[in-house]
């Protein structure tokens, strides 16, 4: 088993609205490991991403109990900037690229203020996704949805993070495009030893890229296993995801 990077124990999170999103959630991610979180709508996936990256309070959510540690340090109530400084980077649902800045400038923005050793060059981002190099002077808002997602992924990796938390990368994109994005992400993360927490409703696709995954339902882990195990237990996994058949669910993307 890989050395532990992130550990979450008994995490309990509720929104000001009253929604009790996480109920005693436990998971861990090892150094350089690729781990998936899958689950139906409203299972609590995005809330996990927010809690780990220090963004819960920004969404009027409170961590009521439990503990999140990063390499053994308690980061449960750390603000987002401090978690980021420790190398935990999020690619939020909806991408967050700045539309009226060029591709290049979107990337450069991340490099400002980073110590040199922590910086990768723009060329590295362009080698990850060559289309970004071809369109480097285009306004980001003019890129296709898939290209914008590539920009968001490349940008997140520029700071050489220890962990990338990617929330619903597949949203609104064709499976072929998502695969291209995930291939680029996987290759670069493996090369850099970056761990990936891939949060996805698109279970079949996710299981092709992660080593193992947690299935969430109503704020709890209901089952977990290697990708092969979860695929083999297709019926059970699918039931938790609220779909009829795991193998046929790819069309749901
Ligand atoms: P989806 O795929 O639909 O985003 P999810 O698995 O990511 O689902 P969450 O978004 O974490 O699930 O939602 C878990 C619960 O928390 C749901 O009941 C949801 O309605 C609630 N919730 C999520 N975000 C907020 C918010 N900003 N304010 C109030 N309640 C929220």
Coordinates of C-alpha atoms and ligand atoms in Angstrom, one line a residue:
X1 CA 0.0 0.0 0.0
X2 CA 1.2 3.5 -0.9
X3 CA 2.3 5.9 1.8
X4 CA -0.7 7.9 2.9
X5 CA -1.2 11.4 1.6
X6 CA -4.8 12.3 2.5
X7 CA -6.9 10.6 5.2
X8 CA -10.5 11.4 6.0
X9 CA -12.2 10.0 9.0
X10 CA -15.8 10.3 10.3
X11 CA -16.4 13.4 8.2
X12 CA -19.7 15.1 8.9
X13 CA -20.7 18.1 6.9
X14 CA -24.0 20.1 6.8
X15 CA -25.1 23.1 4.7
X16 CA -26.7 26.2 6.2
X17 CA -29.8 25.1 4.3
X18 CA -30.1 22.1 6.5
X19 CA -28.8 19.5 3.9
X20 CA -26.8 17.0 5.8
X21 CA -24.4 16.2 2.9
X22 CA -21.7 13.9 4.6
X23 CA -22.4 11.5 7.4
X24 CA -19.3 9.9 8.8
X25 CA -17.4 9.6 5.6
X26 CA -14.0 7.8 5.5
X27 CA -11.5 7.5 2.7
X28 CA -7.8 7.8 2.0
X29 CA -5.5 8.5 -0.9
X30 CA -1.9 7.4 -1.1
X31 CA 1.0 9.4 -2.5
X32 CA 0.8 9.3 -6.3
X33 CA -2.3 7.2 -6.2
X34 CA -5.4 7.6 -8.5
X35 CA -8.6 7.2 -6.6
X36 CA -12.2 7.7 -7.7
X37 CA -15.3 8.8 -5.9
X38 CA -18.4 7.8 -7.7
X39 CA -22.1 8.2 -6.8
X40 CA -25.5 9.3 -8.0
X41 CA -26.7 12.9 -8.0
X42 CA -26.7 14.4 -4.5
X43 CA -24.6 11.6 -3.0
X44 CA -22.2 14.1 -1.5
X45 CA -19.3 13.9 -4.0
X46 CA -18.8 17.7 -4.5
X47 CA -19.0 18.3 -0.8
X48 CA -16.0 15.9 -0.3
X49 CA -14.0 18.0 -2.7
X50 CA -15.0 21.2 -0.9
X51 CA -14.2 19.9 2.5
X52 CA -10.7 18.6 1.5
X53 CA -9.8 21.8 -0.3
X54 CA -10.9 24.2 2.5
X55 CA -13.8 25.5 0.5
X56 CA -16.7 24.2 2.6
X57 CA -17.3 27.5 4.3
X58 CA -17.4 29.4 1.0
X59 CA -20.5 27.4 0.2
X60 CA -22.0 27.9 3.7
X61 CA -21.2 24.4 4.8
X62 CA -19.9 23.5 8.2
X63 CA -17.6 20.6 9.1
X64 CA -19.4 19.3 12.2
X65 CA -17.2 16.4 13.0
X66 CA -14.4 14.2 11.8
X67 CA -10.8 14.8 10.7
X68 CA -8.9 15.4 7.5
X69 CA -5.1 14.9 7.5
X70 CA -2.5 15.6 4.9
X71 CA 0.7 13.7 5.4
X72 CA -0.4 13.3 9.0
X73 CA -1.1 17.0 9.6
X74 CA -4.6 18.0 10.6
X75 CA -6.0 20.3 7.9
X76 CA -9.7 19.9 8.8
X77 CA -10.3 23.6 9.4
X78 CA -7.7 25.1 7.2
X79 CA -8.6 27.9 4.8
X80 CA -8.4 27.2 1.1
X81 CA -5.3 29.2 0.5
X82 CA -3.3 27.3 3.1
X83 CA -4.4 23.9 1.7
X84 CA -3.5 25.1 -1.8
X85 CA 0.0 26.2 -0.5
X86 CA 0.5 22.6 0.7
X87 CA 0.0 21.3 -2.8
X88 CA -3.7 20.4 -2.9
X89 CA -5.3 21.8 -6.0
X90 CA -8.8 21.6 -7.2
X91 CA -10.3 21.6 -10.7
X92 CA -13.8 22.8 -9.8
X93 CA -17.0 21.7 -11.5
X94 CA -17.5 24.3 -14.2
X95 CA -13.8 24.7 -14.9
X96 CA -13.2 28.2 -13.7
X97 CA -11.1 29.4 -16.7
X98 CA -11.1 33.2 -17.3
X99 CA -13.0 33.7 -20.6
X100 CA -11.6 37.1 -21.5
X101 CA -8.0 36.2 -21.0
X102 CA -5.8 34.3 -23.5
X103 CA -5.0 30.6 -23.0
X104 CA -1.4 31.7 -22.3
X105 CA -2.4 34.3 -19.7
X106 CA -4.7 31.8 -17.9
X107 CA -1.7 29.6 -17.5
X108 CA 0.7 32.3 -16.5
X109 CA -1.7 33.6 -13.8
X110 CA -1.0 30.4 -11.8
X111 CA 2.8 30.8 -12.0
X112 CA 2.8 34.3 -10.5
X113 CA 4.2 34.0 -7.0
X114 CA 5.2 30.3 -7.1
X115 CA 8.7 29.5 -6.1
X116 CA 10.8 28.6 -9.2
X117 CA 11.2 24.9 -8.2
X118 CA 7.4 24.6 -8.1
X119 CA 6.8 26.0 -11.5
X120 CA 6.5 24.1 -14.7
X121 CA 6.9 25.9 -18.0
X122 CA 4.1 26.7 -20.4
X123 CA 5.7 24.3 -22.8
X124 CA 5.0 21.5 -20.5
X125 CA 1.3 22.4 -20.5
X126 CA 1.3 22.5 -24.3
X127 CA 3.0 19.1 -24.5
X128 CA 0.2 17.7 -22.3
X129 CA -2.5 19.1 -24.7
X130 CA -1.0 20.3 -28.0
X131 CA -4.2 22.1 -29.0
X132 CA -3.6 24.6 -26.1
X133 CA -0.2 25.5 -27.7
X134 CA -1.9 25.9 -31.1
X135 CA -4.5 28.2 -29.6
X136 CA -2.2 30.0 -27.0
X137 CA -3.2 33.5 -28.1
X138 CA -6.9 32.8 -28.4
X139 CA -9.3 34.1 -25.7
X140 CA -10.1 31.1 -23.4
X141 CA -13.8 31.8 -23.8
X142 CA -13.6 31.0 -27.5
X143 CA -12.3 27.5 -26.9
X144 CA -14.6 24.5 -27.1
X145 CA -15.9 23.0 -23.8
X146 CA -13.3 20.2 -24.1
X147 CA -10.5 22.6 -24.7
X148 CA -11.5 24.7 -21.8
X149 CA -11.4 21.6 -19.6
X150 CA -8.0 20.8 -20.9
X151 CA -6.9 24.4 -20.0
X152 CA -8.3 23.9 -16.5
X153 CA -6.5 20.6 -16.0
X154 CA -3.2 21.9 -17.5
X155 CA -3.4 25.0 -15.3
X156 CA -4.0 22.9 -12.1
X157 CA -0.9 20.8 -12.9
X158 CA 1.4 23.8 -13.5
X159 CA 2.0 24.2 -9.8
X160 CA 3.3 20.6 -9.5
X161 CA 0.7 19.7 -6.8
X162 CA 0.8 16.7 -4.5
X163 CA -2.9 16.1 -5.0
X164 CA -5.4 17.1 -7.7
X165 CA -9.1 17.0 -6.8
X166 CA -11.0 16.9 -10.1
X167 CA -14.8 17.4 -9.8
X168 CA -16.9 16.2 -12.7
X169 CA -14.4 16.7 -15.5
X170 CA -16.8 14.9 -17.8
X171 CA -19.7 17.3 -17.4
X172 CA -21.3 18.1 -20.8
X173 CA -18.5 16.5 -22.8
X174 CA -18.4 13.6 -25.2
X175 CA -16.8 10.4 -23.9
X176 CA -14.1 10.6 -26.5
X177 CA -13.1 14.1 -25.4
X178 CA -13.2 13.1 -21.7
X179 CA -10.9 10.2 -22.4
X180 CA -8.4 12.5 -24.1
X181 CA -8.5 14.8 -21.1
X182 CA -8.1 12.0 -18.6
X183 CA -5.2 10.4 -20.6
X184 CA -3.3 13.7 -20.5
X185 CA -4.0 14.1 -16.8
X186 CA -3.0 10.5 -16.0
X187 CA 0.2 10.7 -18.0
X188 CA 1.3 13.9 -16.4
X189 CA 0.2 13.0 -12.9
X190 CA 2.1 9.7 -13.1
X191 CA 5.2 11.5 -14.4
X192 CA 5.1 14.0 -11.5
X193 CA 4.0 11.6 -8.8
X194 CA 0.8 13.6 -8.3
X195 CA -2.1 11.8 -6.6
X196 CA -5.5 12.2 -8.3
X197 CA -8.9 12.2 -6.6
X198 CA -11.3 11.8 -9.5
X199 CA -14.9 12.7 -8.6
X200 CA -17.3 11.5 -11.2
X201 CA -20.8 10.5 -11.9
X202 CA -19.6 8.8 -15.1
X203 CA -18.7 5.6 -13.3
X204 CA -17.6 3.5 -16.2
X205 CA -15.3 6.1 -17.5
X206 CA -13.9 6.9 -14.1
X207 CA -13.1 3.2 -13.4
X208 CA -11.0 3.0 -16.5
X209 CA -8.6 5.6 -15.1
X210 CA -8.4 5.1 -11.3
X211 CA -6.7 2.3 -9.4
X212 CA -9.6 2.0 -6.9
X213 CA -12.7 3.9 -6.0
X214 CA -15.2 4.6 -3.3
X215 CA -18.9 4.5 -4.0
X216 CA -20.9 7.2 -2.1
X217 CA -24.6 7.2 -1.3
X218 CA -26.3 9.6 1.0
X219 CA -23.1 11.0 2.4
X220 CA -21.4 7.7 3.2
X221 CA -19.1 5.2 1.5
X222 CA -21.3 2.3 0.8
X223 CA -18.8 0.2 -1.1
X224 CA -15.2 0.4 -2.2
X225 CA -12.7 -1.7 -4.1
X226 CA -10.2 -1.8 -7.0
X227 CA -11.6 -0.7 -10.3
X228 CA -11.6 -4.3 -11.4
X229 CA -13.5 -5.4 -8.3
X230 CA -16.2 -2.7 -8.7
X231 CA -16.6 -3.6 -12.4
X232 CA -17.0 -7.2 -11.6
X233 CA -19.6 -6.4 -9.0
X234 CA -21.3 -4.4 -11.7
X235 CA -24.9 -5.0 -10.5
X236 CA -24.2 -3.9 -7.0
X237 CA -22.2 -0.9 -8.0
X238 CA -24.9 0.1 -10.5
X239 CA -27.6 -0.1 -7.9
X240 CA -25.8 2.4 -5.6
X241 CA -25.4 4.7 -8.6
X242 CA -29.1 4.5 -9.3
X243 CA -28.6 3.1 -12.8
X244 CA -29.8 -0.2 -14.2
X245 CA -26.5 -1.5 -15.7
X246 CA -23.0 -0.4 -15.2
X247 CA -21.7 -1.5 -18.5
X248 CA -24.4 0.2 -20.4
X249 CA -24.2 3.4 -18.4
X250 CA -21.5 5.0 -20.5
X251 CA -24.2 6.4 -22.8
X252 CA -25.3 8.4 -19.8
X253 CA -22.3 10.8 -20.1
Ligands
LIG1 P1 -24.1 16.3 -7.9 O1 -23.5 15.3 -8.8 O2 -25.6 16.5 -8.2 O3 -23.4 17.6 -7.8 P2 -23.0 15.3 -5.5 O4 -22.8 13.9 -5.3 O5 -21.8 16.1 -5.9 O6 -24.1 15.6 -6.5 P3 -23.3 17.3 -3.4 O7 -23.3 18.4 -4.4 O8 -22.1 17.2 -2.5 O9 -23.5 15.9 -4.1 O10 -24.6 17.4 -2.6 C1 -24.9 16.7 -1.4 C2 -26.1 17.3 -0.7 O11 -25.8 18.6 -0.3 C3 -27.3 17.4 -1.6 O12 -28.4 17.1 -0.8 C4 -27.3 18.8 -2.0 O13 -28.6 19.3 -2.3 C5 -26.7 19.5 -0.9 N1 -25.9 20.7 -1.3 C6 -24.9 20.7 -2.2 N2 -24.4 22.0 -2.3 C7 -25.2 22.8 -1.6 C8 -25.2 24.2 -1.3 N3 -24.3 25.0 -1.9 N4 -26.1 24.7 -0.5 C9 -27.0 23.8 0.1 N5 -27.1 22.5 -0.1 C10 -26.2 22.0 -0.9

